């Protein structure tokens, strides 16, 4: 996959799809369904406050990709790599690279962790990646997790309203907004048999 030039960011999404989830299990199920259409080289950028469901979604994604279990937030290590399991549901499929970019203030700091070395063989998921990782690929999915209750809805930049690293994803209503950018995502993936918003 060829990386986009720094600053070369599509002006508008190709499409936007809104889904709803009322439980953490539904958020995981959304990730598992999305995994079915993902392939090596795909970049996902997750935004949403703490406890909004980013890591819960990634756990479902990892299960669907058939990677090593034990997905937790990479907050304090920045990057966790979960290899594909040869005896899993997708043997020979992509690894999962799970990144927390909250403490990384710029695209240059992202470059320092050498994600380019794993992107071609992995699905790369970056929490807090808005305005930090767009240069890594000409295509990406942006997924915003918006809580109906709790610390307050996330804004489009994914900045937290409150930094409580003990926050957990709980069963509560949330809205999941997914947008596709670049040639890889000219059309929205059909995850639920409909084209509009639908329950997870």
Short mmCIF file of C-alpha atoms in Angstrom, two decimals:
data_model
loop_
_atom_site.label_atom_id
_atom_site.label_comp_id
_atom_site.label_asym_id
_atom_site.label_seq_id
_atom_site.Cartn_x
_atom_site.Cartn_y
_atom_site.Cartn_z
CA UNK A 1 0.00 0.00 0.00
CA UNK A 2 1.39 3.38 -0.93
CA UNK A 3 1.36 6.03 1.74
CA UNK A 4 -0.25 9.36 1.10
CA UNK A 5 1.89 12.47 1.02
CA UNK A 6 2.04 14.37 4.33
CA UNK A 7 -0.90 16.71 4.49
CA UNK A 8 -2.62 14.98 1.55
CA UNK A 9 -5.99 14.36 3.15
CA UNK A 10 -9.21 13.90 1.20
CA UNK A 11 -11.40 16.97 1.66
CA UNK A 12 -14.56 15.01 2.30
CA UNK A 13 -15.61 11.49 3.13
CA UNK A 14 -16.89 9.29 0.32
CA UNK A 15 -19.78 8.26 2.57
CA UNK A 16 -20.96 8.28 6.16
CA UNK A 17 -22.86 5.54 7.96
CA UNK A 18 -24.44 5.79 11.41
CA UNK A 19 -25.18 2.80 13.61
CA UNK A 20 -26.40 2.43 17.17
CA UNK A 21 -25.39 0.09 19.98
CA UNK A 22 -26.92 -0.26 23.43
CA UNK A 23 -24.46 -2.75 24.92
CA UNK A 24 -20.74 -3.46 24.89
CA UNK A 25 -21.52 -6.80 23.25
CA UNK A 26 -23.17 -5.01 20.34
CA UNK A 27 -20.12 -2.77 19.96
CA UNK A 28 -17.91 -5.86 19.84
CA UNK A 29 -20.25 -7.49 17.33
CA UNK A 30 -19.92 -4.46 15.06
CA UNK A 31 -16.13 -4.82 15.14
CA UNK A 32 -16.38 -8.53 14.38
CA UNK A 33 -18.63 -7.91 11.37
CA UNK A 34 -16.39 -5.16 10.04
CA UNK A 35 -13.38 -7.49 10.30
CA UNK A 36 -14.92 -9.67 7.59
CA UNK A 37 -14.34 -6.96 4.96
CA UNK A 38 -10.91 -5.79 6.14
CA UNK A 39 -7.60 -6.79 4.61
CA UNK A 40 -3.91 -6.15 5.13
CA UNK A 41 -3.05 -2.49 4.64
CA UNK A 42 -6.34 -1.11 5.99
CA UNK A 43 -6.15 1.84 8.38
CA UNK A 44 -8.86 2.59 10.96
CA UNK A 45 -8.85 5.83 12.95
CA UNK A 46 -10.96 5.71 16.13
CA UNK A 47 -12.23 8.74 18.02
CA UNK A 48 -14.29 9.02 21.18
CA UNK A 49 -13.86 9.76 24.85
CA UNK A 50 -12.63 7.19 27.34
CA UNK A 51 -15.19 4.47 27.91
CA UNK A 52 -16.96 5.19 24.62
CA UNK A 53 -16.15 1.78 23.16
CA UNK A 54 -12.95 2.11 21.11
CA UNK A 55 -11.11 -0.78 22.75
CA UNK A 56 -14.29 -2.87 23.03
CA UNK A 57 -14.79 -2.42 19.28
CA UNK A 58 -11.15 -3.39 18.67
CA UNK A 59 -11.61 -6.57 20.71
CA UNK A 60 -14.45 -7.58 18.40
CA UNK A 61 -12.36 -6.65 15.39
CA UNK A 62 -9.50 -8.82 16.64
CA UNK A 63 -11.83 -11.76 17.18
CA UNK A 64 -13.16 -11.41 13.65
CA UNK A 65 -9.64 -11.15 12.22
CA UNK A 66 -8.56 -14.25 14.12
CA UNK A 67 -5.64 -12.66 15.96
CA UNK A 68 -4.14 -13.43 19.35
CA UNK A 69 -6.53 -12.64 22.19
CA UNK A 70 -5.86 -10.20 25.02
CA UNK A 71 -6.62 -6.89 23.34
CA UNK A 72 -6.49 -4.07 25.87
CA UNK A 73 -5.91 -0.36 25.50
CA UNK A 74 -2.30 0.31 24.45
CA UNK A 75 -2.33 3.62 26.35
CA UNK A 76 0.94 3.13 28.21
CA UNK A 77 2.88 1.19 25.55
CA UNK A 78 1.60 3.10 22.47
CA UNK A 79 1.58 0.04 20.16
CA UNK A 80 0.49 -3.57 20.61
CA UNK A 81 0.82 -6.14 17.82
CA UNK A 82 -1.60 -9.08 17.79
CA UNK A 83 -0.44 -11.74 15.31
CA UNK A 84 -2.82 -13.75 13.19
CA UNK A 85 -3.41 -17.24 14.59
CA UNK A 86 -2.82 -20.14 12.18
CA UNK A 87 -5.61 -22.11 13.87
CA UNK A 88 -8.00 -19.14 14.07
CA UNK A 89 -10.97 -18.24 11.84
CA UNK A 90 -8.77 -16.47 9.26
CA UNK A 91 -5.48 -18.38 9.02
CA UNK A 92 -3.00 -16.46 6.92
CA UNK A 93 -4.95 -13.25 7.42
CA UNK A 94 -3.54 -9.91 8.55
CA UNK A 95 -2.10 -9.18 11.96
CA UNK A 96 -3.71 -6.43 14.05
CA UNK A 97 -1.62 -3.42 15.09
CA UNK A 98 -3.37 -1.47 17.86
CA UNK A 99 -2.05 2.04 18.51
CA UNK A 100 -2.89 4.70 21.09
CA UNK A 101 -1.81 8.07 19.70
CA UNK A 102 -3.13 10.24 22.54
CA UNK A 103 0.35 11.14 23.80
CA UNK A 104 1.69 11.65 20.27
CA UNK A 105 1.28 15.27 19.28
CA UNK A 106 2.09 15.18 15.58
CA UNK A 107 2.46 13.14 12.42
CA UNK A 108 6.23 13.24 12.93
CA UNK A 109 5.89 11.44 16.28
CA UNK A 110 3.71 8.83 14.57
CA UNK A 111 6.48 8.31 12.04
CA UNK A 112 8.91 7.67 14.89
CA UNK A 113 7.08 4.48 15.85
CA UNK A 114 7.55 3.05 12.33
CA UNK A 115 4.01 1.97 11.54
CA UNK A 116 4.99 1.93 7.87
CA UNK A 117 6.92 -1.29 8.57
CA UNK A 118 3.77 -3.19 9.59
CA UNK A 119 1.00 -1.56 7.59
CA UNK A 120 1.29 -3.74 4.47
CA UNK A 121 0.82 -6.96 6.47
CA UNK A 122 -1.63 -5.70 9.11
CA UNK A 123 -4.88 -4.00 9.84
CA UNK A 124 -3.83 -0.89 11.76
CA UNK A 125 -6.21 0.59 14.34
CA UNK A 126 -5.26 3.95 15.84
CA UNK A 127 -7.12 5.37 18.82
CA UNK A 128 -6.89 9.19 19.12
CA UNK A 129 -5.41 9.21 15.60
CA UNK A 130 -7.39 12.11 14.12
CA UNK A 131 -5.03 14.65 12.47
CA UNK A 132 -2.05 12.41 13.30
CA UNK A 133 -2.10 9.39 10.98
CA UNK A 134 -3.89 10.43 7.80
CA UNK A 135 -0.57 10.63 5.94
CA UNK A 136 0.07 6.91 6.43
CA UNK A 137 -2.38 5.80 3.74
CA UNK A 138 -4.41 7.25 0.90
CA UNK A 139 -7.46 5.41 2.27
CA UNK A 140 -8.87 5.01 5.75
CA UNK A 141 -11.98 4.40 7.82
CA UNK A 142 -12.74 6.94 10.53
CA UNK A 143 -15.02 5.67 13.28
CA UNK A 144 -16.40 7.97 16.00
CA UNK A 145 -17.92 6.54 19.18
CA UNK A 146 -20.40 8.90 20.83
CA UNK A 147 -21.74 8.20 24.31
CA UNK A 148 -25.30 9.14 25.15
CA UNK A 149 -24.38 9.47 28.81
CA UNK A 150 -21.19 9.72 30.81
CA UNK A 151 -18.31 12.11 30.24
CA UNK A 152 -19.88 13.89 27.28
CA UNK A 153 -19.98 13.25 23.57
CA UNK A 154 -16.70 13.10 21.69
CA UNK A 155 -15.98 15.79 19.18
CA UNK A 156 -14.77 15.15 15.67
CA UNK A 157 -11.16 15.43 16.80
CA UNK A 158 -11.60 12.72 19.38
CA UNK A 159 -10.24 14.80 22.23
CA UNK A 160 -11.21 13.58 25.69
CA UNK A 161 -13.48 15.48 28.01
CA UNK A 162 -11.83 13.90 31.05
CA UNK A 163 -8.70 11.80 31.34
CA UNK A 164 -9.69 8.96 33.63
CA UNK A 165 -7.71 5.96 32.45
CA UNK A 166 -9.78 3.64 34.62
CA UNK A 167 -12.89 4.40 32.56
CA UNK A 168 -14.54 1.21 31.31
CA UNK A 169 -16.91 0.52 28.47
CA UNK A 170 -20.30 -0.13 30.04
CA UNK A 171 -23.68 -1.12 28.67
CA UNK A 172 -25.14 2.19 27.60
CA UNK A 173 -26.52 3.64 24.38
CA UNK A 174 -23.94 4.94 21.94
CA UNK A 175 -23.86 6.14 18.38
CA UNK A 176 -21.17 4.88 16.02
CA UNK A 177 -20.42 7.05 13.00
CA UNK A 178 -18.22 5.52 10.29
CA UNK A 179 -16.78 7.42 7.31
CA UNK A 180 -14.78 6.13 4.37
CA UNK A 181 -11.95 8.05 2.69
CA UNK A 182 -9.87 7.32 -0.38
CA UNK A 183 -10.08 4.80 -3.22
CA UNK A 184 -10.26 1.73 -0.95
CA UNK A 185 -13.52 2.98 0.56
CA UNK A 186 -15.46 4.47 -2.35
CA UNK A 187 -18.53 2.53 -1.13
CA UNK A 188 -19.67 1.70 2.38
CA UNK A 189 -19.31 -1.93 3.46
CA UNK A 190 -22.66 -3.66 3.85
CA UNK A 191 -22.49 -4.83 7.46
CA UNK A 192 -26.18 -5.26 8.19
CA UNK A 193 -27.93 -5.77 4.88
CA UNK A 194 -29.05 -2.16 4.59
CA UNK A 195 -27.55 1.05 3.32
CA UNK A 196 -28.75 3.40 6.04
CA UNK A 197 -28.14 3.49 9.75
CA UNK A 198 -29.16 0.35 11.58
CA UNK A 199 -28.80 -1.17 15.00
CA UNK A 200 -25.59 -3.03 15.60
#
